[in-house]
Coordinates of C-alpha atoms in Angstrom, one line a residue:
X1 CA 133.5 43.1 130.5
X2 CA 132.6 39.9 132.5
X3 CA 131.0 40.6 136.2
X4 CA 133.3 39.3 138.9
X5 CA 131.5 36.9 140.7
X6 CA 131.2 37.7 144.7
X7 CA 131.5 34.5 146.8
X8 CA 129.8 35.4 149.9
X9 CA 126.9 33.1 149.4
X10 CA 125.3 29.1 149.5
X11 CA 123.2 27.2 147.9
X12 CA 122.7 23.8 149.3
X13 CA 121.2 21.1 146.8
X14 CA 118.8 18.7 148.1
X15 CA 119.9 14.7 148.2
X16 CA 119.1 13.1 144.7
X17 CA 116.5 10.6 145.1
X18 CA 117.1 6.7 146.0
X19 CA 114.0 5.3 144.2
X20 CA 114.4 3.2 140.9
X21 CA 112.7 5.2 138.5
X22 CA 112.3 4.8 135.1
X23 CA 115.3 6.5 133.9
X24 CA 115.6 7.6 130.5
X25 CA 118.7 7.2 128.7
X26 CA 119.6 10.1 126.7
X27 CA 122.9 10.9 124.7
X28 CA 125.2 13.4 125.5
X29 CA 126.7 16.7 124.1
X30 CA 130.6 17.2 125.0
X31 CA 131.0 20.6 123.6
X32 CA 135.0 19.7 124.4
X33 CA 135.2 18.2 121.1
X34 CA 133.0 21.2 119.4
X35 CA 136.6 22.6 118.9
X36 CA 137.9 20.4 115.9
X37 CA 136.2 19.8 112.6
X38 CA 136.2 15.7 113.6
X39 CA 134.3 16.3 116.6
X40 CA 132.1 19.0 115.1
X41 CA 130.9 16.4 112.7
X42 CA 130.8 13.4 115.4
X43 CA 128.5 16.1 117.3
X44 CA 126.2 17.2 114.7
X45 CA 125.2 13.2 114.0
X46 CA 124.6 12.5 117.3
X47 CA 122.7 15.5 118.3
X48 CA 120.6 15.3 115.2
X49 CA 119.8 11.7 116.2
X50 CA 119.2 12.9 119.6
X51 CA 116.6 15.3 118.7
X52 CA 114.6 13.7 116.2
X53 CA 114.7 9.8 118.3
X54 CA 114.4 11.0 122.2
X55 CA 113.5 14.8 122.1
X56 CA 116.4 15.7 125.6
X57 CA 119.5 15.5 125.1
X58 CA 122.4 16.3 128.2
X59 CA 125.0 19.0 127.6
X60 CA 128.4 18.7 129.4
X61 CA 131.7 21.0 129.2
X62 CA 130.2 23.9 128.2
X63 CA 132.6 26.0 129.7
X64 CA 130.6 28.0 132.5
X65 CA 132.2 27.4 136.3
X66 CA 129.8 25.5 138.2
X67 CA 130.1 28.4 141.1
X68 CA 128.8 30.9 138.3
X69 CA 125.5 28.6 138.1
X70 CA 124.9 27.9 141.8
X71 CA 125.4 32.0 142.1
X72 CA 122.0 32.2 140.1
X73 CA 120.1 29.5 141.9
X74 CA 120.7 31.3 144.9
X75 CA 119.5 34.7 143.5
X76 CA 116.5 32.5 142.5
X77 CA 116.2 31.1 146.2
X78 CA 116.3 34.8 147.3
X79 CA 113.7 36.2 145.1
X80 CA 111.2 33.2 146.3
X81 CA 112.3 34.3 149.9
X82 CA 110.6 37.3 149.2
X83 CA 107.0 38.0 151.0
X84 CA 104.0 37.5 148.3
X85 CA 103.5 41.2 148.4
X86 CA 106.6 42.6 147.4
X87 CA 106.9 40.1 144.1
X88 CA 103.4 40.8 143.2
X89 CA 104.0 44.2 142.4
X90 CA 106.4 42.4 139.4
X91 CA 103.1 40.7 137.8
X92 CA 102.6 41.6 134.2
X93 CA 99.6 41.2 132.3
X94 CA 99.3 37.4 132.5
X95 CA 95.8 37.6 130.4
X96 CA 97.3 39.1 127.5
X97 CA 100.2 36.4 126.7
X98 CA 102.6 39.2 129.0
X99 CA 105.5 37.0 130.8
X100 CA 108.0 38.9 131.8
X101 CA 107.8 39.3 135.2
X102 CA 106.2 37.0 138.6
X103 CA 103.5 34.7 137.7
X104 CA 102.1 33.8 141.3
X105 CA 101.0 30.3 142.3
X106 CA 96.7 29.1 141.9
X107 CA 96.7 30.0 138.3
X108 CA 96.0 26.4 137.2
X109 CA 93.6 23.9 138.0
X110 CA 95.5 20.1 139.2
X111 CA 94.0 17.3 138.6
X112 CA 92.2 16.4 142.1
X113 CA 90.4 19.6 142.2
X114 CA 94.0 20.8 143.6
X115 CA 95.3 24.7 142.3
X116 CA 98.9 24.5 141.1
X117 CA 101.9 25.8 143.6
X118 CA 104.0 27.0 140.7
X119 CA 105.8 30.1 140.8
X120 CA 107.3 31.7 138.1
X121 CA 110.2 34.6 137.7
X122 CA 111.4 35.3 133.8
X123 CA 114.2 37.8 133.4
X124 CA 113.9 38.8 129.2
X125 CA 116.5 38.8 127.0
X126 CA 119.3 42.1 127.5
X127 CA 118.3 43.0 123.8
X128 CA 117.7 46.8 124.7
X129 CA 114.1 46.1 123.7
X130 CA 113.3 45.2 127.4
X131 CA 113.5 47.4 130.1
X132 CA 111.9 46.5 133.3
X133 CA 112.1 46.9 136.6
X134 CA 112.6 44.1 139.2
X135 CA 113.2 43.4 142.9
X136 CA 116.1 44.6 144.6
X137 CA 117.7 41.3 144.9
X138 CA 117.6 40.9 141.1
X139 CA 118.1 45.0 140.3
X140 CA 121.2 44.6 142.4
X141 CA 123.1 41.8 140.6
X142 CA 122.1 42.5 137.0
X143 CA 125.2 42.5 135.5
X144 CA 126.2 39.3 137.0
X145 CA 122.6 37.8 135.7
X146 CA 123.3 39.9 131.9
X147 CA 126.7 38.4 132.0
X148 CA 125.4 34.9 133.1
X149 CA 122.7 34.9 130.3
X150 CA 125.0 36.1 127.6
X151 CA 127.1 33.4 128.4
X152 CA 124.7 30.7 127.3
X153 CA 124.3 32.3 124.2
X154 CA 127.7 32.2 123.4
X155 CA 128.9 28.8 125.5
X156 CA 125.8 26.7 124.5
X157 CA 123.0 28.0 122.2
X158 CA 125.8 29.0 119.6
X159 CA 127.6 25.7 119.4
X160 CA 124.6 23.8 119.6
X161 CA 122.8 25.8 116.6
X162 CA 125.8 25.2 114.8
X163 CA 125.4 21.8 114.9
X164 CA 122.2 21.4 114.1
X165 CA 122.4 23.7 110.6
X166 CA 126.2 20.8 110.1
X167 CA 123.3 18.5 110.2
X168 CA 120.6 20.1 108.1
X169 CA 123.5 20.9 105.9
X170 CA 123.0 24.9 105.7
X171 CA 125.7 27.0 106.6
X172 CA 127.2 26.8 110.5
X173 CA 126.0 30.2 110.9
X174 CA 122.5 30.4 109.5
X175 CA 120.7 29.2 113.2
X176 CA 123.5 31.6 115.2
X177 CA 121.9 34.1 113.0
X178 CA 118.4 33.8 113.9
X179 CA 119.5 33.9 117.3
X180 CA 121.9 37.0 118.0
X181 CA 121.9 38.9 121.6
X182 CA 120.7 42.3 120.1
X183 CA 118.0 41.0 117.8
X184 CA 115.0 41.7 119.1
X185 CA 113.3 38.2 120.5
X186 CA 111.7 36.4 123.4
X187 CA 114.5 34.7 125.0
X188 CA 114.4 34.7 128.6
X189 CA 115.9 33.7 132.1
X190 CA 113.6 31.9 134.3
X191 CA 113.8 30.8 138.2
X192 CA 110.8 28.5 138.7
X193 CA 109.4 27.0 141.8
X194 CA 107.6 24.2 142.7
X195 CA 106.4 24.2 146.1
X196 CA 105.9 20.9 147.5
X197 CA 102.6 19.9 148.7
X198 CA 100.8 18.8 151.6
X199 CA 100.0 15.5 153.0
X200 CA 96.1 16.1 152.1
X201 CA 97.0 18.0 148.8
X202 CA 99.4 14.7 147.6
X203 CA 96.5 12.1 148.3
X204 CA 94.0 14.4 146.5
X205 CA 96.7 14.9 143.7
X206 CA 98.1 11.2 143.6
X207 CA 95.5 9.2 144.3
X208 CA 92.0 11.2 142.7
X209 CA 94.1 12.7 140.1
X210 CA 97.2 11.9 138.2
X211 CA 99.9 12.8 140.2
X212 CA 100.8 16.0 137.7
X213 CA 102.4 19.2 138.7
X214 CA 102.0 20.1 135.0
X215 CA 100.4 18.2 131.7
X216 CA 102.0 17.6 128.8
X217 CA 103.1 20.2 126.8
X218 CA 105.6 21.4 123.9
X219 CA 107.9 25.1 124.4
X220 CA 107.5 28.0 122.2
X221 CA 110.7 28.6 120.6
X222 CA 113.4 26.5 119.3
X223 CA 115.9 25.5 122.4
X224 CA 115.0 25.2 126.6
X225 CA 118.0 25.1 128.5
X226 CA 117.4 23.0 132.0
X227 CA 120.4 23.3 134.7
X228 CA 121.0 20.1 136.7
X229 CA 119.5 20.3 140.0
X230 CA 118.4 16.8 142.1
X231 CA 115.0 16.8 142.8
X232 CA 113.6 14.2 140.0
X233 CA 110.2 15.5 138.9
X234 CA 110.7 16.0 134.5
X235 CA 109.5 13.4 132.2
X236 CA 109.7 12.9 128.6
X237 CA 108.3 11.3 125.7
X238 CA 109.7 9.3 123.9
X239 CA 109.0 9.8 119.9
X240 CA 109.4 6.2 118.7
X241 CA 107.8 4.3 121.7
X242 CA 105.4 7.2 123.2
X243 CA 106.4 6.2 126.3
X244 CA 106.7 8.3 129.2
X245 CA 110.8 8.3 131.2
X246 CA 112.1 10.3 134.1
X247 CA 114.9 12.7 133.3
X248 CA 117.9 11.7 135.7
X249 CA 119.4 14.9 136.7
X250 CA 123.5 14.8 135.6
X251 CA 126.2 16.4 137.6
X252 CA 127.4 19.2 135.8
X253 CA 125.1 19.0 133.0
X254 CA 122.1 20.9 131.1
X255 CA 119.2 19.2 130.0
X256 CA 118.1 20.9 126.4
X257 CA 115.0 19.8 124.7
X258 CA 114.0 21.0 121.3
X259 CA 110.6 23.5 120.7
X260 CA 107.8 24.6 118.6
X261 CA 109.7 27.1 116.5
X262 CA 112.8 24.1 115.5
X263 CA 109.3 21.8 114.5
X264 CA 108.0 24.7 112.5
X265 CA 111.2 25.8 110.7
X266 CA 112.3 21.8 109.3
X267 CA 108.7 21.2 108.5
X268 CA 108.3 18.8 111.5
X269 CA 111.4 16.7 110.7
X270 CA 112.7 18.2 114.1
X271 CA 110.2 17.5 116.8
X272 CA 108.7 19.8 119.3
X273 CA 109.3 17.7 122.4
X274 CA 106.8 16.9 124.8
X275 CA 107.5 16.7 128.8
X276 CA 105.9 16.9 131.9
X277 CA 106.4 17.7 135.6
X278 CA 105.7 15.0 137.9
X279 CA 105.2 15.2 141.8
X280 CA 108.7 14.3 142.9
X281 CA 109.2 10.5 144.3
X282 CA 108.5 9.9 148.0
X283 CA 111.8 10.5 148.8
X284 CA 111.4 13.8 147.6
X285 CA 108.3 15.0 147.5
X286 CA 108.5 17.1 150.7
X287 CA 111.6 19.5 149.0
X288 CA 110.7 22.6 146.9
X289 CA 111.6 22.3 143.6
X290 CA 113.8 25.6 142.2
X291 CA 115.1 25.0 138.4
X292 CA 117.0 27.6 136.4
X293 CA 116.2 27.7 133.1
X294 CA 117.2 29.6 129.7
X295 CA 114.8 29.9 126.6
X296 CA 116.0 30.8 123.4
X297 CA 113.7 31.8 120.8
X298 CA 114.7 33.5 117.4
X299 CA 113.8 36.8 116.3
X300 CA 110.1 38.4 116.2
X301 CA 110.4 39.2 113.2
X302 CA 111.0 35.6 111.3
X303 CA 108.4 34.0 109.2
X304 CA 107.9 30.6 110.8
X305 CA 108.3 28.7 107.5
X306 CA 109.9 25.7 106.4
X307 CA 113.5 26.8 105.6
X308 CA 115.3 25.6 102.3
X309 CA 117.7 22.7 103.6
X310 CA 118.9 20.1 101.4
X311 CA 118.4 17.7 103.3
X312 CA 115.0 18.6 104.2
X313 CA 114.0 18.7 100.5
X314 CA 115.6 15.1 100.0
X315 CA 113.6 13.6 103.1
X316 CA 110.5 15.3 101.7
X317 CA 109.8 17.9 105.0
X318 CA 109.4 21.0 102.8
X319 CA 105.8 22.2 104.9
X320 CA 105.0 22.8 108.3
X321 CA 101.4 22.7 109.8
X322 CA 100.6 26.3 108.4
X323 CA 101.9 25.3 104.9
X324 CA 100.3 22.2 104.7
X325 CA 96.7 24.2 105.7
X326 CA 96.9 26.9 103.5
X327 CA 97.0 29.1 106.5
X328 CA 98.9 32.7 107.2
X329 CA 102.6 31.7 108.2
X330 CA 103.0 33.8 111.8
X331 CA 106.2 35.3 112.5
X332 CA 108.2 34.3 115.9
X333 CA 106.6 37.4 117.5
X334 CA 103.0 36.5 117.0
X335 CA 103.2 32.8 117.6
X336 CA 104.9 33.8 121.1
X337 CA 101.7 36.4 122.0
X338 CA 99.0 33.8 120.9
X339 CA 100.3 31.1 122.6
X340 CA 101.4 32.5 125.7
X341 CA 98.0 34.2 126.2
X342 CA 96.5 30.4 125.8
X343 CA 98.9 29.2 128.5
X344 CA 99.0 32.5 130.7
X345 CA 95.5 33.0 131.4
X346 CA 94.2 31.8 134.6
X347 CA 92.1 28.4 134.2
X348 CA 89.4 27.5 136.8
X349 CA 89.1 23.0 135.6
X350 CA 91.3 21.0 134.8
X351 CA 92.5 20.7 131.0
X352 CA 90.3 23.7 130.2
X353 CA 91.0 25.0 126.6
X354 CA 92.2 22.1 125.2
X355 CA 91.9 21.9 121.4
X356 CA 91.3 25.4 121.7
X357 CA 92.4 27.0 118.2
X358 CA 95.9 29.0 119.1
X359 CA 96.4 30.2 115.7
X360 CA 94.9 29.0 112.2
X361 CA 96.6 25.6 111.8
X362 CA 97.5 25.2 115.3
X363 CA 95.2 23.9 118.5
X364 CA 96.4 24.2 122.2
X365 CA 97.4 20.4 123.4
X366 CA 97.9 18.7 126.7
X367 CA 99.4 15.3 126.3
X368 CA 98.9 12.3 128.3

């Protein structure tokens, strides 16, 4: 039964930025036209396209009240309001590729001999497999959050899995599948911040270093979900030209790149997309950054192997990285542990760990 949303709150959005920035220009999902077999097909094309030329792609009519989205940033907002002490007590074992939970800031070294002011809240996926416990101010609105959560599954991640098997030509289901709300997986909610940095910290960050809140990197599963909010900081690159494009944030939008897991399972004719945070423009770069973010990741249990799609086997993708190396195929479950506990675990110099061996066939990357 949906959660009625209460409306005794605010959550004011900071001004977008005035600088002309390198804007990348990415298509566009209208999940309006998802509805009709026409549109279905238009869709498919285009997000296929999408995902194998720029990587992003926006997401528009989806269906989920705009009100319902600025409830959870400011549930996000009031769980950063909360004194260092009081979310530490939700820290999991960061070491040992554990996410679930508040990842404090310093855990990374900047470039600049800066530490990183990124703060990190994931909510798991309400699979029953899950339990925690968490902060008042999220134990109280659960529901809500459940409700809010589930509804991506069935207003985004479900049309747009649909599209892409249209365009692999497998059946419409076979991604939904992989992906269903009680199947045991790492999906989760996340409210991330960015604190902004000093004066002293943005010279040391900007000018010795490369002006990087985070290095390049790929996600773990097979969709990240990225609500619209206005303080420019993401960047992308591009696979055809390699080169690197701000991601303008779109009214009413989602910003949804494509993951490890997609690259894995179409034996890299999908491509795990690689982005970066950048220090916000000078406009900007004295706001905190909050994003709200979903990641979907299919079930522990599936073999990360090339799947059987024709049109895979026409285009010749018919082995992934593990294939190709004569190397154990992981399952979802594994890859998650092992790569998280590369990314997790606390790092003291900048890019330490790179080319580090993740899994047989598999190195940790940063990407410039």
């Amino acid at each position: 039964m949906p959660i009625a949303v209460p409306q005794i709150f605010k959550y004011d959005y900071v001004p977008e930025t005035k600088e002309n920035l390198d804007w990348a220009d990415l298509p566009t999902i209208d999940l309006s036209k998802f509805s009709n077999p026409e549109g279905k097909a238009e869709l498919a094309q285009i997000l296929i396209e999408a995902i194998r030329t720029k990587g992003f792609f926006y997401v528009t009519t989806f269906g989920i009240p705009q009100e319902k989205v600025d409830r959870q940033f400011y549930l996000g907002s009031k769980f950063y309001d909360l004194p260092l002490e009081e979310k530490s007590k939700y820290i999991p074992d960061l070491e040992n590729g554990e996410y679930n939970g508040y990842r404090p800031a310093g855990r990374a070294a900047l470039a600049g001999g800066v530490r990183d002011q990124t703060e990190v809240y994931n909510i798991p996926k309400f699979d029953g497999y899950h339990d925690r416990d968490h902060p008042d101010v999220i134990k109280e609105n659960i529901g809500e959050i459940e409700d809010f959560a589930r509804s991506l599954h069935t207003n985004v991640l479900d049309p747009l899995h649909a599209l892409i098997a249209i365009a692999l030509e497998l059946p419409e289901d076979f991604f939904i599948n992989l992906h269903k709300c009680e199947n045991p997986s790492e999906d989760h909610l996340r409210y991330m911040m960015y604190r902004h940095f000093s004066g002293d910290q943005l010279k040391k960050l900007t000018e010795e270093g490369d002006g990087l809140y985070s290095l390049g990197h790929t996600d773990l599963g097979t969709l990240t979900l990225l609500f619209r909010q206005p303080v420019a900081a993401l960047q992308i690159k591009d696979h055809k030209t390699n080169d690197w494009k701000w991601a303008k944030p779109l009214d009413g939008s989602l910003t949804v790149n494509t993951c490890d897991a997609l690259s894995f399972l179409t034996g890299g004719y999908i491509k795990s997309t690689v982005h970066r945070v950048s220090v916000p423009p000078p406009d900007q770069n004295q706001y905190d950054r909050l994003g709200l973010l979903y990641f979907a990741r299919p079930s522990n249990d599936l073999l990360l192997k090339t799947i059987k799609s024709p049109l895979l086997e026409r285009e010749g993708f018919t082995q992934n990285e593990f294939e190709k190396g004569g190397h154990k195929v992981p399952t979802m479950g594994e890859f998650v542990k092992l790569k998280q506990t590369w990314q997790q675990k606390k790092r003291q110099n900048y890019r330490e760990r790179e080319d580090e061996v993740i899994v047989e066939g598999f190195k940790g990357k940063y990407h410039d």
